Short mmCIF file of C-alpha atoms and ligand atoms in Angstrom, two decimals:
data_model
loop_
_atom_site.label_atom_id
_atom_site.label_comp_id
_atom_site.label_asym_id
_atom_site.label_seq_id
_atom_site.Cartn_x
_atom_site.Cartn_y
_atom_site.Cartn_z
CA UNK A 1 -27.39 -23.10 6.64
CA UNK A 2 -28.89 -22.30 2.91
CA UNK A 3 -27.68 -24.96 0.19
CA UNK A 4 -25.71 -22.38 -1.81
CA UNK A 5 -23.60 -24.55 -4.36
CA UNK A 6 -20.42 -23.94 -5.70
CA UNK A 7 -19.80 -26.83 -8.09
CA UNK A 8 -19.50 -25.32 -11.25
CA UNK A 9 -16.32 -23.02 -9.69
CA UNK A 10 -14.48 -25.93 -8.46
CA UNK A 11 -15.25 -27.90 -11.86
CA UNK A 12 -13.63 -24.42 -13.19
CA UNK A 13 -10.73 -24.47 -10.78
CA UNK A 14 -10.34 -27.79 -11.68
CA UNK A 15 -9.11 -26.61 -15.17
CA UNK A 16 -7.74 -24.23 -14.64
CA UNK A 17 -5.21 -25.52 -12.12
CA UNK A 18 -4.06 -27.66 -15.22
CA UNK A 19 -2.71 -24.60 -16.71
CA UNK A 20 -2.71 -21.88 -14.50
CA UNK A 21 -0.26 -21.69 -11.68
CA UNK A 22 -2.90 -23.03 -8.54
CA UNK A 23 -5.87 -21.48 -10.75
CA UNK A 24 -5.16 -17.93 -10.04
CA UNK A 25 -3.32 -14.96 -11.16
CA UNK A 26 -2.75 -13.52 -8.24
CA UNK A 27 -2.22 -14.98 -4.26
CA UNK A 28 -4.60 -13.74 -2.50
CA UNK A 29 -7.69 -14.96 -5.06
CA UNK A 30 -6.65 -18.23 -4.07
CA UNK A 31 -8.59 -17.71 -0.78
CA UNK A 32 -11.91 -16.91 -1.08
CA UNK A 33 -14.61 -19.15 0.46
CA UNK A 34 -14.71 -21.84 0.11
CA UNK A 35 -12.22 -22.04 -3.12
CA UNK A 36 -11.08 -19.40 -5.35
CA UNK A 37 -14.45 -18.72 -7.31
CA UNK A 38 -14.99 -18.19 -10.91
CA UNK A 39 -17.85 -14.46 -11.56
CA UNK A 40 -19.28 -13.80 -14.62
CA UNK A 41 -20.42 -10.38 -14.03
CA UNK A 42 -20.55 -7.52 -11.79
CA UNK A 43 -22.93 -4.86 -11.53
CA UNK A 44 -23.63 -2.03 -9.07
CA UNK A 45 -23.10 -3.34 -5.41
CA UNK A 46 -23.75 -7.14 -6.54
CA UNK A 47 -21.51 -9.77 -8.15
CA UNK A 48 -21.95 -12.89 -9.48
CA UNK A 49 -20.47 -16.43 -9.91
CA UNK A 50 -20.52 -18.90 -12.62
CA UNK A 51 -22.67 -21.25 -10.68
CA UNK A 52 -25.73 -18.22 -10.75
CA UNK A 53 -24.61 -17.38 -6.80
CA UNK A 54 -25.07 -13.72 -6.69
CA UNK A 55 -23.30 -11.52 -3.79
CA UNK A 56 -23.74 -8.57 -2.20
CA UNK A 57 -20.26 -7.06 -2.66
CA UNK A 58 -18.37 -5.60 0.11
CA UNK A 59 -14.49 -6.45 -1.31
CA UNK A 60 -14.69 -4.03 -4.23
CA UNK A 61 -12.30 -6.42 -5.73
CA UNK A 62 -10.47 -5.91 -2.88
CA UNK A 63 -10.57 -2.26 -2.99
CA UNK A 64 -10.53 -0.63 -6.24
CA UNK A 65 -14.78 -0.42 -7.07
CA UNK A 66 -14.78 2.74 -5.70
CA UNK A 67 -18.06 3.53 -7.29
CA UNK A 68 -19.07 -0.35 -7.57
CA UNK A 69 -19.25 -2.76 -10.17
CA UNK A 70 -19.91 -1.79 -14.12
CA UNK A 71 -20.34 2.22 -13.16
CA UNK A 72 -21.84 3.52 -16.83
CA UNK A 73 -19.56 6.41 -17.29
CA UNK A 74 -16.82 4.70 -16.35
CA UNK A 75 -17.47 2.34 -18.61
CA UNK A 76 -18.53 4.66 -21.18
CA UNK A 77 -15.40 6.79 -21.10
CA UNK A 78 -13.24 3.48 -21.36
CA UNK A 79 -14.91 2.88 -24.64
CA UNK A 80 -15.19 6.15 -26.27
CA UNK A 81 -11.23 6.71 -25.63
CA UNK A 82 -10.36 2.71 -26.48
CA UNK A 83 -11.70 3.68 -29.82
CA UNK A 84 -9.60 6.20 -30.34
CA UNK A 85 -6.45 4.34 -29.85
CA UNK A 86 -5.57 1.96 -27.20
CA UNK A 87 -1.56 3.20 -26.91
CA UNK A 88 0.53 5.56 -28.90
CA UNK A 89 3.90 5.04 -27.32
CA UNK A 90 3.38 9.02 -26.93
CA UNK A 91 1.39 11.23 -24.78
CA UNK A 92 -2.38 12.32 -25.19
CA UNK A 93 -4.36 14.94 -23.45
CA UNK A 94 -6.57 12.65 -21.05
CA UNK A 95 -3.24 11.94 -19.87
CA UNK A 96 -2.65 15.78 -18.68
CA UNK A 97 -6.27 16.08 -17.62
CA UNK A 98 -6.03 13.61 -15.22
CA UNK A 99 -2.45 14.72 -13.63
CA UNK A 100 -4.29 18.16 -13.81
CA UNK A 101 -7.08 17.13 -11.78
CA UNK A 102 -4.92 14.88 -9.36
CA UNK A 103 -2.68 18.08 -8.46
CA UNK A 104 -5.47 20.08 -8.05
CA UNK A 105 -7.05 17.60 -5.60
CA UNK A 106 -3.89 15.86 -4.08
CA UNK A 107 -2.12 18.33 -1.44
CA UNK A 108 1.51 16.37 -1.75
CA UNK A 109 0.61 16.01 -5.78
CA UNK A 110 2.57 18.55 -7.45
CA UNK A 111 4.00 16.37 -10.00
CA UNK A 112 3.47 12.58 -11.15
CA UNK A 113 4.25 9.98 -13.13
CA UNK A 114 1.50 7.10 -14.01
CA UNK A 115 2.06 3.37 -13.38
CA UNK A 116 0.05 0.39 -13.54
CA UNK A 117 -0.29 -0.96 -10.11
CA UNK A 118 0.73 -0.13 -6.40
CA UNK A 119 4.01 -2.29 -6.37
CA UNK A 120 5.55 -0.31 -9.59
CA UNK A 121 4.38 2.87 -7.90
CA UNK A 122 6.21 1.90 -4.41
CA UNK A 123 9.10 0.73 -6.40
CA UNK A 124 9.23 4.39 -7.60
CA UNK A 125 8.99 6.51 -4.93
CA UNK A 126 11.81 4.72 -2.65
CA UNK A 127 14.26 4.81 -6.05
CA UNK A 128 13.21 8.88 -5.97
CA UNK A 129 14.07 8.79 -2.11
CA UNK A 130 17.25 7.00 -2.61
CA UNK A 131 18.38 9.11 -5.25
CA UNK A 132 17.63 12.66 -3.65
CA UNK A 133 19.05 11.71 -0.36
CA UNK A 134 22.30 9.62 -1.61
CA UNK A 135 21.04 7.48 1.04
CA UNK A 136 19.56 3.05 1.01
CA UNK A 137 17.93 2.41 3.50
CA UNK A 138 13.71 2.80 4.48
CA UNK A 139 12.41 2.82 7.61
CA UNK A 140 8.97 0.87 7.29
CA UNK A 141 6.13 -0.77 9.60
CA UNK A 142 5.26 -4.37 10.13
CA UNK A 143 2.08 -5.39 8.98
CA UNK A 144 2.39 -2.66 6.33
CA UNK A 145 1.82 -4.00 2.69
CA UNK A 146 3.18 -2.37 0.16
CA UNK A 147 3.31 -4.70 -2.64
CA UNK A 148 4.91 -8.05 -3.66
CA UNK A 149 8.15 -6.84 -4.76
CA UNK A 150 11.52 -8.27 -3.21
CA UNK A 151 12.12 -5.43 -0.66
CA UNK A 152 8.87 -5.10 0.78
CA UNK A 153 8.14 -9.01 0.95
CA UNK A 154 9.02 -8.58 4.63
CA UNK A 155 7.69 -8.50 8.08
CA UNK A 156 4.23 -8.83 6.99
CA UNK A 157 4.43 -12.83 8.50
CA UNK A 158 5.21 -13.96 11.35
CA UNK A 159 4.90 -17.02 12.82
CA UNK A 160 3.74 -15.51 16.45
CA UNK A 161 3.54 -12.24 18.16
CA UNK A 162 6.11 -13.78 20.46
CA UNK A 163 8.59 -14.32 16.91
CA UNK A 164 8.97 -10.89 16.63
CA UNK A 165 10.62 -10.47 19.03
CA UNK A 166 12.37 -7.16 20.38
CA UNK A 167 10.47 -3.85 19.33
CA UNK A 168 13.53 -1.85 18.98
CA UNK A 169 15.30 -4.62 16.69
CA UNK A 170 12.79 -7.33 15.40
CA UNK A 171 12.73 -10.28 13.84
CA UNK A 172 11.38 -10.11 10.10
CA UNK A 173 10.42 -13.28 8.70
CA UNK A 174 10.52 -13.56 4.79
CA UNK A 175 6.69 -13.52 3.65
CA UNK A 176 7.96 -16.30 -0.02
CA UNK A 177 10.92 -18.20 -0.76
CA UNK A 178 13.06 -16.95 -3.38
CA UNK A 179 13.63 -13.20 -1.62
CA UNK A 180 17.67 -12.45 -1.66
CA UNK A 181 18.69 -11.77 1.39
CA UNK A 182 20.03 -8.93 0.51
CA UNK A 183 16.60 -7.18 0.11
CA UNK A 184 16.62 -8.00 3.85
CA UNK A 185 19.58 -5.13 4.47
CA UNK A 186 17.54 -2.29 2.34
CA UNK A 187 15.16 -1.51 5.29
CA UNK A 188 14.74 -1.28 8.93
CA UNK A 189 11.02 -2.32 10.29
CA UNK A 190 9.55 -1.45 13.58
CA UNK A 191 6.36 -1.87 14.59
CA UNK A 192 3.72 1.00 14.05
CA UNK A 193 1.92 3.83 15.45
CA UNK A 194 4.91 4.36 18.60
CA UNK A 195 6.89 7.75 17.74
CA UNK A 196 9.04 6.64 20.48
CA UNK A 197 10.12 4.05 18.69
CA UNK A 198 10.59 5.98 15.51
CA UNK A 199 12.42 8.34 17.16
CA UNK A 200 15.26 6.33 18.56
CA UNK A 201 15.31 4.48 15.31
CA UNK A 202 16.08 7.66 13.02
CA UNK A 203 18.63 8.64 15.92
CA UNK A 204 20.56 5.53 15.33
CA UNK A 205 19.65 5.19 12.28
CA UNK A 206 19.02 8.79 10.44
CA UNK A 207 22.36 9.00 8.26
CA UNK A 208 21.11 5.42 6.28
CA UNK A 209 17.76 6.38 6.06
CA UNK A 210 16.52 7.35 2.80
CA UNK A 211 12.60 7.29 3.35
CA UNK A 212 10.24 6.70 5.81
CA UNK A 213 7.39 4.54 4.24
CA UNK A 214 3.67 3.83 5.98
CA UNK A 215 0.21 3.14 5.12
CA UNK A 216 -0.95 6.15 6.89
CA UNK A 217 -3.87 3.89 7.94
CA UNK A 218 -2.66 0.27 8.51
CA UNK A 219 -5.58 -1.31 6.82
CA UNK A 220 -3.69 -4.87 5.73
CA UNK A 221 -3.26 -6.15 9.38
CA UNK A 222 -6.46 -5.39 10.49
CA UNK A 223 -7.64 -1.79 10.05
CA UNK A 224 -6.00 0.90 12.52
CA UNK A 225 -5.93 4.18 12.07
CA UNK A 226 -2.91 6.01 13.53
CA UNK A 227 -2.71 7.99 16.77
CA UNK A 228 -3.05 11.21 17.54
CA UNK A 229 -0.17 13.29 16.25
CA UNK A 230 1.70 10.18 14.94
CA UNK A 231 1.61 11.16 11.40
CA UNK A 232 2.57 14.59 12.23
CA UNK A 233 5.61 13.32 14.12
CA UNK A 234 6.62 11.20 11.28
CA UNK A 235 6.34 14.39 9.54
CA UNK A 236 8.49 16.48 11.70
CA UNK A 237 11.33 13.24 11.98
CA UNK A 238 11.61 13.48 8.00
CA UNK A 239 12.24 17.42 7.98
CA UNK A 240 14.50 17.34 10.46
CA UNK A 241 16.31 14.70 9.13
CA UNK A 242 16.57 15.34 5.78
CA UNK A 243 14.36 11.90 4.95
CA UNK A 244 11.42 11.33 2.46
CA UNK A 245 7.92 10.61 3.74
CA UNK A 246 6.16 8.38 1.67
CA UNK A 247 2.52 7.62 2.16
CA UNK A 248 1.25 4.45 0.62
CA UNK A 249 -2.32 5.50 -0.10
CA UNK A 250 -3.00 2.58 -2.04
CA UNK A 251 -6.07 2.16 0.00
CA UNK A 252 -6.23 5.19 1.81
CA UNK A 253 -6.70 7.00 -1.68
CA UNK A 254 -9.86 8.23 -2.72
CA UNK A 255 -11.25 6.64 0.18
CA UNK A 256 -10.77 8.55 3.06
CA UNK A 257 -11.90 11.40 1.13
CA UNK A 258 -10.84 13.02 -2.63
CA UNK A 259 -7.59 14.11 -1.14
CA UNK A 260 -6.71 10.70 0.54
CA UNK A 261 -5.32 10.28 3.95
CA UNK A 262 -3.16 13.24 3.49
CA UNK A 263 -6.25 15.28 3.26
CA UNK A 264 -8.27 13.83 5.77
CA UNK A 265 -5.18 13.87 8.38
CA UNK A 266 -4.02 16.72 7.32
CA UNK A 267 -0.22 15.79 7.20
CA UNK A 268 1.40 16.52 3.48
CA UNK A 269 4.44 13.35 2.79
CA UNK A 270 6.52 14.41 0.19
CA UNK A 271 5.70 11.64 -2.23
CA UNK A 272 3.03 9.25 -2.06
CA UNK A 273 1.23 6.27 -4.25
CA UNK A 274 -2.34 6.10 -5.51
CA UNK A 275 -3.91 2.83 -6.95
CA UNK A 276 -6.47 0.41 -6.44
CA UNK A 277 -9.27 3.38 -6.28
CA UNK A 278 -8.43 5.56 -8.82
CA UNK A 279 -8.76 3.27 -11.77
CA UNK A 280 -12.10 1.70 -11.08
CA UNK A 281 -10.60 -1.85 -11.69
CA UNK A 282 -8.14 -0.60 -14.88
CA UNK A 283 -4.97 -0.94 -14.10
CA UNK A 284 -3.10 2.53 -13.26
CA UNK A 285 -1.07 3.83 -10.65
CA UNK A 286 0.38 7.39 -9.79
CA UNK A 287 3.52 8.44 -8.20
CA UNK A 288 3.11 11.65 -7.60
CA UNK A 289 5.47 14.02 -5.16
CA UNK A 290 6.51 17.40 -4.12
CA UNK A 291 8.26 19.31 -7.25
CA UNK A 292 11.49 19.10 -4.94
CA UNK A 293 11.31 15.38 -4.91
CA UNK A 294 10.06 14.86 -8.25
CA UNK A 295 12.92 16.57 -10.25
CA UNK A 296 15.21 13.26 -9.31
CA UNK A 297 12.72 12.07 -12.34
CA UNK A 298 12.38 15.72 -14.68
CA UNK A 299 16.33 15.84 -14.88
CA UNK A 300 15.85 11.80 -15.40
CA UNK A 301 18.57 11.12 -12.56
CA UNK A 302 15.62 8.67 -11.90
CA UNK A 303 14.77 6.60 -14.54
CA UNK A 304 11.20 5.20 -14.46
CA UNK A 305 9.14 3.42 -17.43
CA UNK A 306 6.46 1.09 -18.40
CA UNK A 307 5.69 0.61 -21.88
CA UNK A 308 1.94 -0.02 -20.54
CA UNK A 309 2.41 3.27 -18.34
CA UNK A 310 -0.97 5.32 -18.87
CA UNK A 311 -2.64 3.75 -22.20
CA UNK A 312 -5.64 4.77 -23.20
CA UNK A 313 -8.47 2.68 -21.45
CA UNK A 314 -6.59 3.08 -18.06
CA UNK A 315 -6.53 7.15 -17.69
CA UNK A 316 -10.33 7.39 -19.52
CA UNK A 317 -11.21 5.20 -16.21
CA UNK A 318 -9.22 7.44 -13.88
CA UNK A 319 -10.20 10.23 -15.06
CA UNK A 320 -14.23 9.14 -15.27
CA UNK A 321 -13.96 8.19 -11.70
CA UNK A 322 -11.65 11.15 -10.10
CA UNK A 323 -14.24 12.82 -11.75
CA UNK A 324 -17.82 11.31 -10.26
CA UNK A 325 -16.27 11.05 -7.39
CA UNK A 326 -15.07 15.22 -6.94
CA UNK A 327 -19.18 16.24 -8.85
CA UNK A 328 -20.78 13.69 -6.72
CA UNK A 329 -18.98 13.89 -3.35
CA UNK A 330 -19.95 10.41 -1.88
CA UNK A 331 -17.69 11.04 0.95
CA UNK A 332 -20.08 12.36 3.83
CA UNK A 333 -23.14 9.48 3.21
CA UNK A 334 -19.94 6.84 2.72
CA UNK A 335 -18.90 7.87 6.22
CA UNK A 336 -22.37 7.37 7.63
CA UNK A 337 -22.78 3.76 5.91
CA UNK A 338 -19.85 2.60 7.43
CA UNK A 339 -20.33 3.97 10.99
CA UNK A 340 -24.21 2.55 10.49
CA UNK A 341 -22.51 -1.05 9.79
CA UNK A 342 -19.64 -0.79 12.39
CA UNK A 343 -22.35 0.17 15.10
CA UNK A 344 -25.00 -2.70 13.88
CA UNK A 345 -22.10 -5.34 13.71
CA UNK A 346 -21.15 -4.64 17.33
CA UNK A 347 -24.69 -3.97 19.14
CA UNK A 348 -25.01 -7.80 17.12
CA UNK A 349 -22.27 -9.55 18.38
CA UNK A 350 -22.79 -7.83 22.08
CA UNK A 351 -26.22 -9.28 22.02
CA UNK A 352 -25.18 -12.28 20.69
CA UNK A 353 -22.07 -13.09 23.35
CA UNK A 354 -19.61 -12.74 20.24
CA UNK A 355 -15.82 -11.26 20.77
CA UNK A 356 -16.23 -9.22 17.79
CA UNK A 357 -13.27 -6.04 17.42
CA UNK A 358 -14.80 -3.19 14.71
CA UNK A 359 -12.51 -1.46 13.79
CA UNK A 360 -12.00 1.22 10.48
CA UNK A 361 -12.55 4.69 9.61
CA UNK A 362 -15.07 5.77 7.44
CA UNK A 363 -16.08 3.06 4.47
CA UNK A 364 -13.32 0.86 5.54
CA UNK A 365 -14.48 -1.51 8.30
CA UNK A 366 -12.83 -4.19 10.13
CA UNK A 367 -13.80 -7.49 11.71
CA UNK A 368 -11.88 -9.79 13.84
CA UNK A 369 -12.71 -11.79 16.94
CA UNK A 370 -10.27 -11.18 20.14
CA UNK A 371 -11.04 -10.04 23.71
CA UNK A 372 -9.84 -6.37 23.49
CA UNK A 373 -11.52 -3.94 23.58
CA UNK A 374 -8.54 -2.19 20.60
CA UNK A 375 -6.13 -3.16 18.19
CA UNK A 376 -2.93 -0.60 18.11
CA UNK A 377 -0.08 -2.85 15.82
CA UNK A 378 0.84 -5.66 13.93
CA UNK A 379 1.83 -7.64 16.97
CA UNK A 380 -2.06 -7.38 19.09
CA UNK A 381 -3.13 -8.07 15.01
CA UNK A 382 -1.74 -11.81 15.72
CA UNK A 383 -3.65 -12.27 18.74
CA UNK A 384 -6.94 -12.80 16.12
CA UNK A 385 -9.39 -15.65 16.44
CA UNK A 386 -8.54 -17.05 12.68
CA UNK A 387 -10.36 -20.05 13.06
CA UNK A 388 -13.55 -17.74 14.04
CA UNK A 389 -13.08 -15.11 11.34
CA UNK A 390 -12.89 -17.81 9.10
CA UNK A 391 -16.33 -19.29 10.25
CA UNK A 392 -17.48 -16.14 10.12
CA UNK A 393 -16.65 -15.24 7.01
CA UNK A 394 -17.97 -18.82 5.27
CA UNK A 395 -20.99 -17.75 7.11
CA UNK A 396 -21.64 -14.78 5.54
CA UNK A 397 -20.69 -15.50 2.43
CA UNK A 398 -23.24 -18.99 2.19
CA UNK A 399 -25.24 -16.17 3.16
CA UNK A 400 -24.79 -14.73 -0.29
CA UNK A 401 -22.39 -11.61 1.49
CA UNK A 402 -19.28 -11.08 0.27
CA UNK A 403 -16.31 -9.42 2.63
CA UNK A 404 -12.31 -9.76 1.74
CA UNK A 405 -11.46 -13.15 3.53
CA UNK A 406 -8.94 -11.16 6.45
CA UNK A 407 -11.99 -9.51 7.64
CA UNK A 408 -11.91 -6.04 5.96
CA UNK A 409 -15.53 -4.56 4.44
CA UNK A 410 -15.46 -1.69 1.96
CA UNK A 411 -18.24 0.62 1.47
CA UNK A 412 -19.15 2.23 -2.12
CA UNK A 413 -20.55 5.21 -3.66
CA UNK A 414 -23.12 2.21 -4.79
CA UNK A 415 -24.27 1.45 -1.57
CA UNK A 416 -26.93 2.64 0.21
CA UNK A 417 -29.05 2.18 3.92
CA UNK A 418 -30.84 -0.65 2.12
CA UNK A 419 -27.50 -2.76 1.86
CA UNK A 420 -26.35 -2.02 4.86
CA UNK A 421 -29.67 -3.29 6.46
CA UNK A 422 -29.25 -6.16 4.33
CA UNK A 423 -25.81 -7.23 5.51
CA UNK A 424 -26.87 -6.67 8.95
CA UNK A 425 -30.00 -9.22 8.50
CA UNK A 426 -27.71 -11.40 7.46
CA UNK A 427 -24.75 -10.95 10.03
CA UNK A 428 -27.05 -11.29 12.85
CA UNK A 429 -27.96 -14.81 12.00
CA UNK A 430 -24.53 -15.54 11.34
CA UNK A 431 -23.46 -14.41 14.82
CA UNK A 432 -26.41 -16.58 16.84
CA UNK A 433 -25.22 -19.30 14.27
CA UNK A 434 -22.03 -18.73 15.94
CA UNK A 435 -22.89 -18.73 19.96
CA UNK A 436 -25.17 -21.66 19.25
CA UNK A 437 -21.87 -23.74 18.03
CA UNK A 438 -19.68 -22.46 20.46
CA UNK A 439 -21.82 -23.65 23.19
C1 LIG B 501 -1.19 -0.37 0.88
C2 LIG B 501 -0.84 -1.13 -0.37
N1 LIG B 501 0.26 -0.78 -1.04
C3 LIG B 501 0.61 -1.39 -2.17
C4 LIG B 501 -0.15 -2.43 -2.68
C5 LIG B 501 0.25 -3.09 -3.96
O1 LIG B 501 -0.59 -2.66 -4.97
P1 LIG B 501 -0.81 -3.55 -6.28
O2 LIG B 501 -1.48 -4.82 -5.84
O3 LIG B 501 -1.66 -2.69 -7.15
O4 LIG B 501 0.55 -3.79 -6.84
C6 LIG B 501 -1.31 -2.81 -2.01
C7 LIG B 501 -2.16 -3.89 -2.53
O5 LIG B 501 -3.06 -4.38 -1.90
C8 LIG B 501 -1.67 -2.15 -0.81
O6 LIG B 501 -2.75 -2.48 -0.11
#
């Protein structure tokens, strides 16, 4: 198709391989098309490489752009507070603002701690469930992501559908080497979205059970929201057990809506995790909780730390962005972009003979190529074309379109009808590319 070049990032790679552990700092940058890629800048909805490529950003950096790339008062209030110290080893006000704001936006958020990514954040919230409850062991989803850390490096692989075996007892497959075992015996994981399933698993299982943990929209194995009255019922389980609900809303957050999933689903967990969106691409977290909850860390039965934990630069960006997005309320027109591109992408890929799945909720949008007409779990997740998304994916991105490599598009507050249109003038000649090569 177009003669887009990507030389200088591979001469880049190159290098950096010498010293850097496969080039990257993280896992997943090592598989963007067609080779991790080196960017020089980012700005609004575009981004773009060292060899002068530019893109029309739909990974946000795989989620966190909330309000796109190089947002002025973010950017702004990062600077103006960075000058006034970067880290005291001591609290500031900003610090209170934002935990202010976030409880007065955040229906489960009635207290919080700050950390600097998800995984810390996770790591939390199940040592707050563990220590309220006297109890281990969390119940948790496959498919579900919640970080890198030992315990949750689990039953987020598999090698088949088939693998997994039994739904009741599966198999879990180890996602790296160098997992203990033992991490293995801290959880139980069942597929998602099936109360029934949940339900015989807490009655077996309810007196282990320290925490329930779920995205409350899967959106790392494809993107499926949950059914009807599932999050209620997981809801209902915890009380009458006695068992923490956790909601990872490391995606979910302050993209669903201001209030995150919990607000737009209307179910309250008792602690849950914000990330990714909150910081605008600065590195901050938030545990926050129901008081009840919460005291496990006021009366410091639970210790949690971070000598990074909420410097300067990070809260200035949450706080500029909790706050654009609550005076600017993107929400409704972010909704409309991403029901605009899920309905363009499919009327394409029906015209075009394509098995395309769309799936996603609001600006979170799915692709993946299967003959189904829905996706409901982990397990149907497996039955994905790969080798298709993959073409599809190198197609669009040639095309100078940028979308996070397992098929998942995120919308901005940047965007507008005009990149939507643009994506979908670009889309459509990927998906004739791809009948004309399949026949
Ligand atoms: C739902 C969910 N939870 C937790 C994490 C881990 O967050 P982090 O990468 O900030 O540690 C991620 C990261 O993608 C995520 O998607």
């Amino acid at each position: 198709m177009s003669q887009i070049q990507y030389q200088k990032s591979k001469e880049w790679l190159d290098r950096a391989s010498k010293v850097l552990a496969s080039g990257v700092s993280s896992e997943f940058r090592k598989y963007n098309h067609p080779h991790a890629l080196f960017y020089t800048h980012g700005q609004g909805v575009n981004v773009y490489d060292v060899d002068g490529n530019e893109y029309l950003d739909f990974t946000l950096s795989q989620g966190p752009l909330i309000l796109g790339h190089s947002n002025r008062e973010v950017l702004d209030a990062v600077h103006t507070y960075s000058e006034q110290g970067q880290l005291f080893a001591g609290q500031h006000r900003q610090e209170v603002e934002l935990a202010e704001l976030l409880n007065e936006i955040i229906p489960s958020a009635e207290m919080m701690r700050f950390c600097l990514d998800g995984s810390e954040s996770v790591h939390t919230a199940i040592r707050v469930a563990r220590s309220k409850t006297g109890k281990t062991k969390f119940l948790r989803f496959e498919g579900h992501y919640h970080g890198w850390l030992d315990n949750v490096s689990w039953g987020i692989s598999t090698p088949s559908a088939e693998a997994l075996g039994d739904r009741l007892h599966p198999n879990v497959y180890a996602w790296s080497q160098g997992l203990p075992e033992i991490s293995k015996e801290e959880f139980i994981i069942i597929p998602w979205n099936d109360l029934e399933l949940v339900k015989k698993t807490l009655a077996e299982n309810h007196q282990d059970l320290a925490a329930i943990i779920t995205e409350p929209m899967m959106c790392n194995s494809g993107c499926i929201p949950p059914k009807e009255g599932f999050l209620e019922g997981l809801r209902n389980l915890c009380d009458q057990y006695g068992i923490a609900l956790i909601f990872d809303e490391v995606i979910t957050g302050f993209r669903l809506g201001l209030a995150g999933a919990q607000g737009y689903f209307k179910v309250t967990p008792d602690m849950s995790i914000f990330a990714k969106a909150i910081g605008s691409g600065y590195p901050i977290s938030a545990i926050v909780g129901k008081k009840e909850w919460m005291e496990e860390i006021v009366t410091a039965r639970v210790i949690h730390a971070g000598t990074m934990n909420a410097c300067n630069p990070t809260v200035a960006a949450a706080l500029a962005t909790v706050r654009i997005l609550k005076r600017d309320n993107p929400y409704p027109r972010m909704f409309e972009l991403g029901e605009k591109l899920r309905t363009g992408l499919r009327k394409q890929a029906a015209e075009a003979g394509v098995n395309l799945l769309v799936q996603g909720l609001g600006p979170v949008i799915h692709t993946g190529f299967i003959d189904q007409a829905e996706v409901s779990d982990f397990r149907e997740v497996q039955g994905y074309d790969k080798g298709k998304l993959k073409q599809f994916i190198a197609g669009l991105h040639d095309a100078g379109l940028r979308v996070i490599g397992r098929g998942l598009w995120y919308i901005s507050a940047a965007h507008t009808e005009e990149h939507i249109d643009q994506a979908l003038r670009i889309s459509e000649k990927i998906f004739q590319n791809m009948t004309q090569k399949t026949e």
